[in-house]
PDB file of C-alpha atoms and ligand atoms in Angstrom:
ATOM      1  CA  UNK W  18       0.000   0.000   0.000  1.00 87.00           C
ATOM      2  CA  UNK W  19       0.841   3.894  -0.526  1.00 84.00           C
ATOM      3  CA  UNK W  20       1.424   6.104   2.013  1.00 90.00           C
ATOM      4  CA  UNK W  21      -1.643   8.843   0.152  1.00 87.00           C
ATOM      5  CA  UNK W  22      -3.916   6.275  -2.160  1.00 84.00           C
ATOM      6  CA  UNK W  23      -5.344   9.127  -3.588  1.00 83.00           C
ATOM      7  CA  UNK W  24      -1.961  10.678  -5.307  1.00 86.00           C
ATOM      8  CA  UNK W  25      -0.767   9.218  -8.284  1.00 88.00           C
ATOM      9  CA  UNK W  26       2.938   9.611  -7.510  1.00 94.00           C
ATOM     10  CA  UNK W  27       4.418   6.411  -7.171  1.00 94.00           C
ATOM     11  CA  UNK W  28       5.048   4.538  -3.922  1.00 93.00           C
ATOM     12  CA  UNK W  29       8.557   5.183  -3.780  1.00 96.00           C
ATOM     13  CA  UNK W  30       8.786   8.510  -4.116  1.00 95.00           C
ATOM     14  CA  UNK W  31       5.863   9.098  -1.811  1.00 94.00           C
ATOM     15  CA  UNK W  32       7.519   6.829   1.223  1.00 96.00           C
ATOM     16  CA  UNK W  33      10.973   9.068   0.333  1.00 97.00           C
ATOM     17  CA  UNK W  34       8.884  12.260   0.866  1.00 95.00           C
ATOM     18  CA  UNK W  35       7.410  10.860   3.921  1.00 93.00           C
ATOM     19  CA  UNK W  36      10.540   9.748   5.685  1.00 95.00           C
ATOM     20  CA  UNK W  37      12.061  12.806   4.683  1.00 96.00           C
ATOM     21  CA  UNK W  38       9.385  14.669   6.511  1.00 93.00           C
ATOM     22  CA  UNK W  39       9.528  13.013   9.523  1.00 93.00           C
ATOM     23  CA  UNK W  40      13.106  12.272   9.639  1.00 95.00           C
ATOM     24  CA  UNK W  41      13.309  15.028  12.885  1.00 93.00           C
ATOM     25  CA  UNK W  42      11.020  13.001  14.828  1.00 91.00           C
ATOM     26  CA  UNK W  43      11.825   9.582  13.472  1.00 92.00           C
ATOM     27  CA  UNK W  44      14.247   7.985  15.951  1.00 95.00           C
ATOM     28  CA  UNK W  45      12.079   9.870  19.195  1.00 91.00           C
ATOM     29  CA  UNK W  46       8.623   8.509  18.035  1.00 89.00           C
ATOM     30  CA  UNK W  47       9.862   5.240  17.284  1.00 89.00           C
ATOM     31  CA  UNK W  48      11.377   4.648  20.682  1.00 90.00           C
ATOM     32  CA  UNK W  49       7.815   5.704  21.835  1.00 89.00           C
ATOM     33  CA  UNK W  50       5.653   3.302  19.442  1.00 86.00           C
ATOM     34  CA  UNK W  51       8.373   0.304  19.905  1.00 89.00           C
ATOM     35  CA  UNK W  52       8.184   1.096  24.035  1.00 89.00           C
ATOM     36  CA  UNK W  53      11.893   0.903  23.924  1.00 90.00           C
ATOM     37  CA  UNK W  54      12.284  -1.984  22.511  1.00 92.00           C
ATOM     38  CA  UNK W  55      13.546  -1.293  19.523  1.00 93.00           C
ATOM     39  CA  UNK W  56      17.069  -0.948  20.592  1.00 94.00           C
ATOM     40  CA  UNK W  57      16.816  -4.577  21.806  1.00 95.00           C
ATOM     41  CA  UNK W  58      15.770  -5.890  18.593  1.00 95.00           C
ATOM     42  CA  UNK W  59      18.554  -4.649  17.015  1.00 96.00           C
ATOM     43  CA  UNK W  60      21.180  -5.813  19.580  1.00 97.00           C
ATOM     44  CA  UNK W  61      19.669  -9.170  18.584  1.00 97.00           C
ATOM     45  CA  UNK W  62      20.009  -8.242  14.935  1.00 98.00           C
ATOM     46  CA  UNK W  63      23.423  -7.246  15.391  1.00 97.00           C
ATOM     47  CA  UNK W  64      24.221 -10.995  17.753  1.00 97.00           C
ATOM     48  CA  UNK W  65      22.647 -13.190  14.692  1.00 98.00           C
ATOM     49  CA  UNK W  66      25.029 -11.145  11.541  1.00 98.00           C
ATOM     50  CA  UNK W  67      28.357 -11.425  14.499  1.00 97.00           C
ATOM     51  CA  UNK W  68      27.465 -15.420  14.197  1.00 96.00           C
ATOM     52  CA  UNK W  69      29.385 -15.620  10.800  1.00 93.00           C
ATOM     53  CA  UNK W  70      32.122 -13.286  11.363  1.00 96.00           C
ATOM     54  CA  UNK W  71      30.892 -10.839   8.400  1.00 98.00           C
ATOM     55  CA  UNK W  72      33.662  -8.423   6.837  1.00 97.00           C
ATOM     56  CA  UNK W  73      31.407  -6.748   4.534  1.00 98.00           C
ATOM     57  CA  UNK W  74      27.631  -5.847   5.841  1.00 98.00           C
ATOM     58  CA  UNK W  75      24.925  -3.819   3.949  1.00 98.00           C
ATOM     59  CA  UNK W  76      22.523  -2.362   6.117  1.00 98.00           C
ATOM     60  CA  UNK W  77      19.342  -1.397   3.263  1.00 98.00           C
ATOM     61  CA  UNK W  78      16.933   0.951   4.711  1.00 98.00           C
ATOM     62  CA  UNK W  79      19.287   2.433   7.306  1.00 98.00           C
ATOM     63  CA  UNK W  80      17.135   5.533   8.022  1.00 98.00           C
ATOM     64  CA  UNK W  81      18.924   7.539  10.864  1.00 98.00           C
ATOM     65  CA  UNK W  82      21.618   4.332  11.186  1.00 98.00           C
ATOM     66  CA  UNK W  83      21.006   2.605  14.079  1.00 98.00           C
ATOM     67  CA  UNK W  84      21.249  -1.157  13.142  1.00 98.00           C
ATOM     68  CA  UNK W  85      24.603   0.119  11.044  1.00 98.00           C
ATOM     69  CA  UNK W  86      25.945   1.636  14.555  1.00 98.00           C
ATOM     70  CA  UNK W  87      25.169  -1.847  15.911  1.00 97.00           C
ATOM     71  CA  UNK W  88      26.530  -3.860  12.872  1.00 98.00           C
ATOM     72  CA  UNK W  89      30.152  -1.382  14.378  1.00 98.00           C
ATOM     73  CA  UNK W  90      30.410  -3.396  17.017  1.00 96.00           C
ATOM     74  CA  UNK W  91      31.287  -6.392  15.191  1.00 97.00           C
ATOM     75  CA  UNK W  92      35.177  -7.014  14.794  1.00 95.00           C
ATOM     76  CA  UNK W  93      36.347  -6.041  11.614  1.00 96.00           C
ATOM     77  CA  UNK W  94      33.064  -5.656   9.916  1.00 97.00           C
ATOM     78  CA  UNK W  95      32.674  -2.668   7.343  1.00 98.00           C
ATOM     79  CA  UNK W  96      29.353  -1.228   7.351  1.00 98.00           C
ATOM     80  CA  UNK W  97      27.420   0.526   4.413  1.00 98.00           C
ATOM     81  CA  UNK W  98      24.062   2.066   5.261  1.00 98.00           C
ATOM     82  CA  UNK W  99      21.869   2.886   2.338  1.00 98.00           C
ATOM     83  CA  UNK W 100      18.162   4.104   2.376  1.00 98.00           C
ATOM     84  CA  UNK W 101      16.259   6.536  -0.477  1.00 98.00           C
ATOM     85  CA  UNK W 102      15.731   9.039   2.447  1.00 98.00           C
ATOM     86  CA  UNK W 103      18.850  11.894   2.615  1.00 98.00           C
ATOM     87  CA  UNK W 104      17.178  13.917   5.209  1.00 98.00           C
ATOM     88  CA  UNK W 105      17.177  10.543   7.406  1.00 98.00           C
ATOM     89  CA  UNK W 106      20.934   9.916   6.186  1.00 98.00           C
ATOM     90  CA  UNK W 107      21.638  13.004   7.496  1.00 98.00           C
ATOM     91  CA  UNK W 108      20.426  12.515  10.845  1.00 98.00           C
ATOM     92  CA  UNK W 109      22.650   9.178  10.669  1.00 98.00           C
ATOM     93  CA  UNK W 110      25.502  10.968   9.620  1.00 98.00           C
ATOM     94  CA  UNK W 111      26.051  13.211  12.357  1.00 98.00           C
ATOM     95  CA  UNK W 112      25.398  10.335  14.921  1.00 98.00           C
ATOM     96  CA  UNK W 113      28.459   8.234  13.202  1.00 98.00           C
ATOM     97  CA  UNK W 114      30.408  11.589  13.264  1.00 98.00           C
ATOM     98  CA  UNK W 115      29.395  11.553  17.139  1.00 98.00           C
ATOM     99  CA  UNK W 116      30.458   8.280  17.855  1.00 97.00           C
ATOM    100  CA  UNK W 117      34.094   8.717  16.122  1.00 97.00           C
ATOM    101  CA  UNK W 118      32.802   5.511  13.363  1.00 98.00           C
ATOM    102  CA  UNK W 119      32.922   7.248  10.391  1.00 97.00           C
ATOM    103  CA  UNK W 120      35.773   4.782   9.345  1.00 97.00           C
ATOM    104  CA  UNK W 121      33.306   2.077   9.839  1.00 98.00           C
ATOM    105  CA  UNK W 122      30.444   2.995   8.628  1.00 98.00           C
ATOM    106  CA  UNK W 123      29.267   4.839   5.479  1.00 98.00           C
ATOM    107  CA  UNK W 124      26.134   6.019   4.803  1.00 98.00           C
ATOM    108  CA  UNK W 125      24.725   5.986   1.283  1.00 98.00           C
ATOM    109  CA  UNK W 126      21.864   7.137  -0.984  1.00 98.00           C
ATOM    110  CA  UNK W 127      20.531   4.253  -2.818  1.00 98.00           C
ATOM    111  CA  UNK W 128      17.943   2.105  -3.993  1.00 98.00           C
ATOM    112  CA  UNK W 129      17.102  -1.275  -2.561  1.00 98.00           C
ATOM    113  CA  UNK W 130      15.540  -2.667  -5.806  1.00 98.00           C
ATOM    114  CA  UNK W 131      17.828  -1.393  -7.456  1.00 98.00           C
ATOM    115  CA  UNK W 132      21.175  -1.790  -5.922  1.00 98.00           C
ATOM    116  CA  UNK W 133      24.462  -0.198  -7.446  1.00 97.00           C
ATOM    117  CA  UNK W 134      26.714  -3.620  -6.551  1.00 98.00           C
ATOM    118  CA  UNK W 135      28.209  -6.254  -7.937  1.00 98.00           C
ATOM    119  CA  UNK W 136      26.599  -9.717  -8.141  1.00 98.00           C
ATOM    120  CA  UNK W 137      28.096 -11.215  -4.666  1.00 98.00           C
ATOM    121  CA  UNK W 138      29.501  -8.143  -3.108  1.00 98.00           C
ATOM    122  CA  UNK W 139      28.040  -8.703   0.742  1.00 98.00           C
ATOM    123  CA  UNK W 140      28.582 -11.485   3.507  1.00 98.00           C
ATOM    124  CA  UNK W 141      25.345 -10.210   5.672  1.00 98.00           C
ATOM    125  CA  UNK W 142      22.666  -7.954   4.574  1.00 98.00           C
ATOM    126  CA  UNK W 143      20.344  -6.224   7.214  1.00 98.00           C
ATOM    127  CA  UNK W 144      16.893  -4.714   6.939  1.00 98.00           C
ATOM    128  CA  UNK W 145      15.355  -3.266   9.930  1.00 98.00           C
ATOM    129  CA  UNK W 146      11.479  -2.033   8.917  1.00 96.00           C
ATOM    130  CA  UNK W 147      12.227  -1.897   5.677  1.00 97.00           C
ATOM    131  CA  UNK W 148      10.866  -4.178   3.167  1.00 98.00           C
ATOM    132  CA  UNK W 149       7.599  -3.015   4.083  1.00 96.00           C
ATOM    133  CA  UNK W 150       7.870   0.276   2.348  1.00 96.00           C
ATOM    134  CA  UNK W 151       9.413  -1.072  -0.545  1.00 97.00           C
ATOM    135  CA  UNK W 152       7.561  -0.386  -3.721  1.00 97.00           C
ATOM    136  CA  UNK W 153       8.159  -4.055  -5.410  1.00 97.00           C
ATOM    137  CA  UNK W 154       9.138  -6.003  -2.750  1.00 98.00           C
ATOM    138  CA  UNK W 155       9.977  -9.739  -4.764  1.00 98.00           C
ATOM    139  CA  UNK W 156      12.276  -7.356  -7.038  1.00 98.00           C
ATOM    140  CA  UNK W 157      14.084  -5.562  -3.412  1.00 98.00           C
ATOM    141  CA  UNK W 158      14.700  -9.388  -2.348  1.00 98.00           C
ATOM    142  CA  UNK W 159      15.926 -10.130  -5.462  1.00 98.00           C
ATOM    143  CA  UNK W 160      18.178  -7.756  -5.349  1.00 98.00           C
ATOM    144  CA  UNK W 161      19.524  -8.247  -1.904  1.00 98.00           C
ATOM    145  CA  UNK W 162      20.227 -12.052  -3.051  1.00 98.00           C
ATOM    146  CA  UNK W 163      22.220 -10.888  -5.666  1.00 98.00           C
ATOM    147  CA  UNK W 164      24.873  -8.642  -4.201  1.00 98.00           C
ATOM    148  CA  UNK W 165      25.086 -11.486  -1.130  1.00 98.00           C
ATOM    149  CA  UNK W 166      27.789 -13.985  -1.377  1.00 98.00           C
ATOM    150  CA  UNK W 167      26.653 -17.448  -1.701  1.00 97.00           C
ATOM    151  CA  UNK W 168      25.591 -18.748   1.920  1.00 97.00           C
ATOM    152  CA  UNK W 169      25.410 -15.023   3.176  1.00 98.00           C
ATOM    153  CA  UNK W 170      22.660 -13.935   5.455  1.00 98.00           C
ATOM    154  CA  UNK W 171      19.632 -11.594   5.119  1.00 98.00           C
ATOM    155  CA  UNK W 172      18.593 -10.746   8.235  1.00 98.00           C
ATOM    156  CA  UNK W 173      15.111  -8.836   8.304  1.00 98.00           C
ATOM    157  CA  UNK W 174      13.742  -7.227  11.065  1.00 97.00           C
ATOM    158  CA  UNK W 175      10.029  -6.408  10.739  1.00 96.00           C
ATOM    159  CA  UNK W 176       6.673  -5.544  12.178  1.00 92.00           C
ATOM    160  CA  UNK W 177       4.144  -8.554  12.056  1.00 91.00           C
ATOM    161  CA  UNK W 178       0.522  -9.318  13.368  1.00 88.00           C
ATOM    162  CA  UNK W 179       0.280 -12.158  16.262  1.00 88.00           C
ATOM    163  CA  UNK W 180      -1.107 -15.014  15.701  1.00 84.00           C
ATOM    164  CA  UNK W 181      -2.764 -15.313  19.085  1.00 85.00           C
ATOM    165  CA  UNK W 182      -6.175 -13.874  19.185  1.00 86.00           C
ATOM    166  CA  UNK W 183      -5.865 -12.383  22.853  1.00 87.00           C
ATOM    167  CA  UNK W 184      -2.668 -11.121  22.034  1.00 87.00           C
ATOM    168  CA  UNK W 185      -4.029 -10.070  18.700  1.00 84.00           C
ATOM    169  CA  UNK W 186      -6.253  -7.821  20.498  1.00 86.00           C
ATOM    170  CA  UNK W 187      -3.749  -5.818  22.684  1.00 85.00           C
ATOM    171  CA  UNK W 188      -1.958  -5.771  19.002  1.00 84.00           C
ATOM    172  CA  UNK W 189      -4.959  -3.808  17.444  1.00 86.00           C
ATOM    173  CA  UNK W 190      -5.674  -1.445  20.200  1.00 84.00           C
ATOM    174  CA  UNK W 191      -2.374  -0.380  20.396  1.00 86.00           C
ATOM    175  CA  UNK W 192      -1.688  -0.467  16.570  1.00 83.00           C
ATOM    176  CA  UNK W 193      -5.507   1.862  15.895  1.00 86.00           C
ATOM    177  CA  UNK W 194      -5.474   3.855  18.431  1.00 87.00           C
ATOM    178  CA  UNK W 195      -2.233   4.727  20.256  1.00 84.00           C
ATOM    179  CA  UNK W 196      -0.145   5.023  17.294  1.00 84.00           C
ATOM    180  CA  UNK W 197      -2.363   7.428  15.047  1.00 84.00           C
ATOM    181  CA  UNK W 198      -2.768   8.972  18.373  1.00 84.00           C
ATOM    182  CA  UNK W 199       1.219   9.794  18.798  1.00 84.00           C
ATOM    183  CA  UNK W 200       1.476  10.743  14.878  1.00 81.00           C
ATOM    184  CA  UNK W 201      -1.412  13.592  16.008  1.00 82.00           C
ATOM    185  CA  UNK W 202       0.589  14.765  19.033  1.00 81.00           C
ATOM    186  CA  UNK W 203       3.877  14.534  17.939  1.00 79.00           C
ATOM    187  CA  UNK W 204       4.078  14.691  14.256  1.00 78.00           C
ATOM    188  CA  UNK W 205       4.684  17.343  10.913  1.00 72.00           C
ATOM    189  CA  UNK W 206       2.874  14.713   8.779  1.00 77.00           C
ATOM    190  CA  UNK W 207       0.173  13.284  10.767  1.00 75.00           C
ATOM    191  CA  UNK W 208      -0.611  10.949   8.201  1.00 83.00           C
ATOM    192  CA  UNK W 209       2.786   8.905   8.319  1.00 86.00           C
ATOM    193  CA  UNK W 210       1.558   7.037  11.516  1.00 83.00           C
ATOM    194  CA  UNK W 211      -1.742   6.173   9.789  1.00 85.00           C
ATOM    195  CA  UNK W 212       0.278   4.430   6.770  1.00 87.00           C
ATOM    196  CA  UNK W 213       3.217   3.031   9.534  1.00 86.00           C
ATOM    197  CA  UNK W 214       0.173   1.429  11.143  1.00 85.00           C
ATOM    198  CA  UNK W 215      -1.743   0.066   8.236  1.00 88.00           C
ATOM    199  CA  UNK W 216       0.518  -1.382   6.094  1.00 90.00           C
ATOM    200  CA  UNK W 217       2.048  -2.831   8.974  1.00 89.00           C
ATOM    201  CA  UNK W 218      -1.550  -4.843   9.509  1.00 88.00           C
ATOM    202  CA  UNK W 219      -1.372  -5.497   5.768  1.00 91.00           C
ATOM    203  CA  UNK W 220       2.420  -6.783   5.348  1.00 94.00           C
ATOM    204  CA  UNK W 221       2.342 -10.570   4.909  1.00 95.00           C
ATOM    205  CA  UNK W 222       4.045 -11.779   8.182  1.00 93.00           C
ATOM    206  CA  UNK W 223       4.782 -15.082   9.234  1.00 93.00           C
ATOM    207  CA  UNK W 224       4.926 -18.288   7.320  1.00 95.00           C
ATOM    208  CA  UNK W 225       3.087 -15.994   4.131  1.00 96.00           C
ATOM    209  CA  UNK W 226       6.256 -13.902   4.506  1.00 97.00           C
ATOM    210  CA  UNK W 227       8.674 -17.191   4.663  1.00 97.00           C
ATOM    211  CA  UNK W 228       7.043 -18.635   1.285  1.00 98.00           C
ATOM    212  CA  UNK W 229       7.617 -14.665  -0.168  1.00 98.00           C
ATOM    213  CA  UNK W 230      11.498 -15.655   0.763  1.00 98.00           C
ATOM    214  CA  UNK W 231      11.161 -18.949  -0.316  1.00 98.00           C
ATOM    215  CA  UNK W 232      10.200 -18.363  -3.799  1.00 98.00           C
ATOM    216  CA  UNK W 233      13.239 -15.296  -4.146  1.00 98.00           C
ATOM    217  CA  UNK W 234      15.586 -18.320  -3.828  1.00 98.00           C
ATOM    218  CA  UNK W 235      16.428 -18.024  -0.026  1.00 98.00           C
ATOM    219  CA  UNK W 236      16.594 -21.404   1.912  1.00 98.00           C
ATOM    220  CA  UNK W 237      17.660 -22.026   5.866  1.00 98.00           C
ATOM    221  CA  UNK W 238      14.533 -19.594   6.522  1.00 98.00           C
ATOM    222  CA  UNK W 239      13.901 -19.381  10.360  1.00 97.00           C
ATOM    223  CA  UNK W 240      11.791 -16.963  12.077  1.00 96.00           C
ATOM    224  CA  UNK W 241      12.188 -15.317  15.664  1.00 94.00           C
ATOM    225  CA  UNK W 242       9.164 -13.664  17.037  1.00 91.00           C
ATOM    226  CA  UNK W 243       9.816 -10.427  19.481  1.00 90.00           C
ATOM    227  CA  UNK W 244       7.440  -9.200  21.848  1.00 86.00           C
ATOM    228  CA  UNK W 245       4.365 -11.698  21.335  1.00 87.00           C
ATOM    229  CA  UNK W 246       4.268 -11.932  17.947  1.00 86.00           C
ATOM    230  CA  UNK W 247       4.487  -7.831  17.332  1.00 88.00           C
ATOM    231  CA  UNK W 248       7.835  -8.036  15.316  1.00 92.00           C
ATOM    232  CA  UNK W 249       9.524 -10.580  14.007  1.00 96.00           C
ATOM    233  CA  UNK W 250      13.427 -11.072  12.547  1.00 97.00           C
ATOM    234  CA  UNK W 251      13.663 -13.098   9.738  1.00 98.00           C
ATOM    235  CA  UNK W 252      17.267 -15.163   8.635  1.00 98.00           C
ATOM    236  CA  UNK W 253      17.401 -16.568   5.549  1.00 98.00           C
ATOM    237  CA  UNK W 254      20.544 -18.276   3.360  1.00 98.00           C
ATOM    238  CA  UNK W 255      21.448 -17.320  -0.013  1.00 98.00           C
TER     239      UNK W 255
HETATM  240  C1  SAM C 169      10.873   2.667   9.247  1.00 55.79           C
HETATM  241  S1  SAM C 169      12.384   3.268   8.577  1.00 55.79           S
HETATM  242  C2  SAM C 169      13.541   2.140   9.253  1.00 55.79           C
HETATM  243  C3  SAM C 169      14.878   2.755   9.543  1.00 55.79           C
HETATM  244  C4  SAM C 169      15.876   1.870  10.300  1.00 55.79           C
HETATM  245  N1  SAM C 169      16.244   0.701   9.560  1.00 55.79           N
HETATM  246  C5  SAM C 169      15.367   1.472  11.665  1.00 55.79           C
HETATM  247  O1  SAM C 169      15.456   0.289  12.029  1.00 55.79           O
HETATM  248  O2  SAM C 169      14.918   2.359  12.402  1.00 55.79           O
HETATM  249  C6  SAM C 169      12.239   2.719   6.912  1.00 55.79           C
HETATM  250  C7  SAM C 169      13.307   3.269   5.991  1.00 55.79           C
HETATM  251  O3  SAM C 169      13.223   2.566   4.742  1.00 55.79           O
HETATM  252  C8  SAM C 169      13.649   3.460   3.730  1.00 55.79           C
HETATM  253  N2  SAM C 169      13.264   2.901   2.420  1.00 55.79           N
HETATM  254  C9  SAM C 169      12.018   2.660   1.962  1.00 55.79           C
HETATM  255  N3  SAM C 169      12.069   2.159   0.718  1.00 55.79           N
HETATM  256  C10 SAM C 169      13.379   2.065   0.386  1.00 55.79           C
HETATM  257  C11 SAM C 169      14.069   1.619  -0.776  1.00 55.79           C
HETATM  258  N4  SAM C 169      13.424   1.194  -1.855  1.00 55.79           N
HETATM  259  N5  SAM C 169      15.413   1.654  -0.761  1.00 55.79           N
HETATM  260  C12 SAM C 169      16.086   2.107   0.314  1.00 55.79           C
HETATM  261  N6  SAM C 169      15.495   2.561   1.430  1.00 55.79           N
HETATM  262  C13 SAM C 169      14.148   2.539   1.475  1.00 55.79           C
HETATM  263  C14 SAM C 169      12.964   4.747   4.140  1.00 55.79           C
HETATM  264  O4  SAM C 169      13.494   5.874   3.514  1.00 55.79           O
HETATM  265  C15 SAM C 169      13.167   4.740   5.663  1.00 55.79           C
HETATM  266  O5  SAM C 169      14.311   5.435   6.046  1.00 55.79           O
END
C-alpha cells in the first residue's frame, strides 16, 4: 500500500517524501511506538550477523543508522548504510560523526531494488522495517540475493501481526489507536503514523512472509518472534 492512495505519484517517491518529513522526529517517536524496545531488537540483529564473522555488511533501509551503529560493534566488519531518504541519512551521519565511526560505517543514498553492486559483493545484509515500504518487494529481495555472497545472510527485522487472538487484540488497540494517536501529538505529517500502522496490519508476516522468501531463492529460513508476535526477525541463506 501507498502512504496517500489518492496521489498518483508512485510509492517510492511518496515513502521518500514521507521519511524525509519526519526524519526530525523519526528515531524519538519510534522509541515511543516500539516502548523501547527497539534498541533490543537490534542488539539481537546485530548478535545473529556477528554469528558468521561478516567483513562486509549492507545495512538497506538504514534511516537515521542505528542497526549500522550496531553492525560497528562487530570485529572487523565494514558497514554501508543505504536508504532513499537523505534527510534521514543526514540525521545518521552526524550520529556516526558523534560516535568517532565514520571509518566504519558509510552512509549511502541508494535504492534497494535497485542496488548499485556487484553480483556477490556482501557477507550479511540487514533490513530493519524496511521491506515493508518497498515499492516491489519480490524485485528488493531479489536484489539483496544478488549482491550477497553465496551462503550469506539476510537478516530482516520487521513488524508482524500475532497469531494469538488475545494477544491479537492488545496488538490492534495499540496499533488503531495509540499510534495514530502519537502521529497527532507529535508529528509534521500526521498521516505517516496512519500508513506506519496500516501497512504494517497489511504486510504478509509469518509463514506468508517465509514462502515470499522462499520463492526469491532463499533457503535455511527461520523466524524469531519479538514481543508476542508484534515483530519478528527473519534469517534466511542465499
Ligand atoms: C521505518 S524506517 C527504518 C529505519 C531503520 N532501519 C530502523 O530500524 O529504524 C524505513 C526506511 O526505509 C527506507 N526505504 C524505503 N524504501 C526504500 C528503498 N526502496 N530503498 C532504500 N530505502 C528505502 C525509508 O526511507 C526509511 O528510512
Amino acid at each position: 500500500m501507498k502512504p496517500n492512495q489518492q496521489l498518483e505519484t508512485s510509492k517510492k517517491t511518496q515513502v521518500q517524501s514521507m521519511f524525509n518529513a519526519i526524519s526530525i522526529e523519526y528515531d524519538y517517536i519510534n522509541k515511543l511506538i516500539t516502548f523501547g524496545n527497539d534498541i533490543k531488537w537490534r542488539k539481537k540483529v546485530c548478535e545473529i550477523a556477528k554469528e558468521n564473522g561478516p567483513q562486509s555488511i549492507l545495512d538497506i533501509a538504514t534511516g537515521t543508522g542505528d542497526i549500522a551503529l550496531e553492525l560497528a560493534n562487530i570485529e572487523g566488519a565494514k558497514i554501508i548504510g543505504l536508504d532513499i531518504s537523505e534527510k534521514m541519512l543526514d540525521i545518521g551521519r552526524k550520529k556516526i560523526a558523534n560516535q568517532n565511526l565514520s571509518d566504519k560505517i558509510d552512509l549511502v543514498l541508494g535504492d534497494a531494488e535497485n542496488l548499485n553492486y556487484s553480483n556477490s559483493s556482501f557477507d550479511t545484509i540487514t533490513i530493519g522495517f524496511g521491506v515493508r515500504n518497498f515499492q516491489n518487494l519480490t524485485k528488493g529481495l531479489k536484489e539483496s540475493k544478488r549482491v550477497l555472497k553465496e551462503n550469506g545472510k539476510l537478516i530482516i527485522l520487521e513488524s508482524s501481526v500475532p497469531k494469538n487472538s488475545i494477544i491479537k487484540f492488545f496488538y490492534f488497540v495499540i496499533s488503531r489507536i495509540y499510534i495514530p494517536f502519537l502521529g497527532l501529538v507529535f508529528s509534521k505529517d500526521k498521516s505517516a503514523y496512519n500508513y506506519l500502522q496500516k501497512s504494517a496490519e497489511k504486510f504478509p508476516s509469518g509463514d506468508q512472509f517465509i514462502e515470499i522468501l522462499k520463492d526469491c531463492g532463499f533457503k535455511n529460513i527461520t523466524t524469531k518472534r519479538q514481543m508476542l508476535g508484534a515483530t519478528s526477525i527473519y534469517v534466511a541463506q542465499k
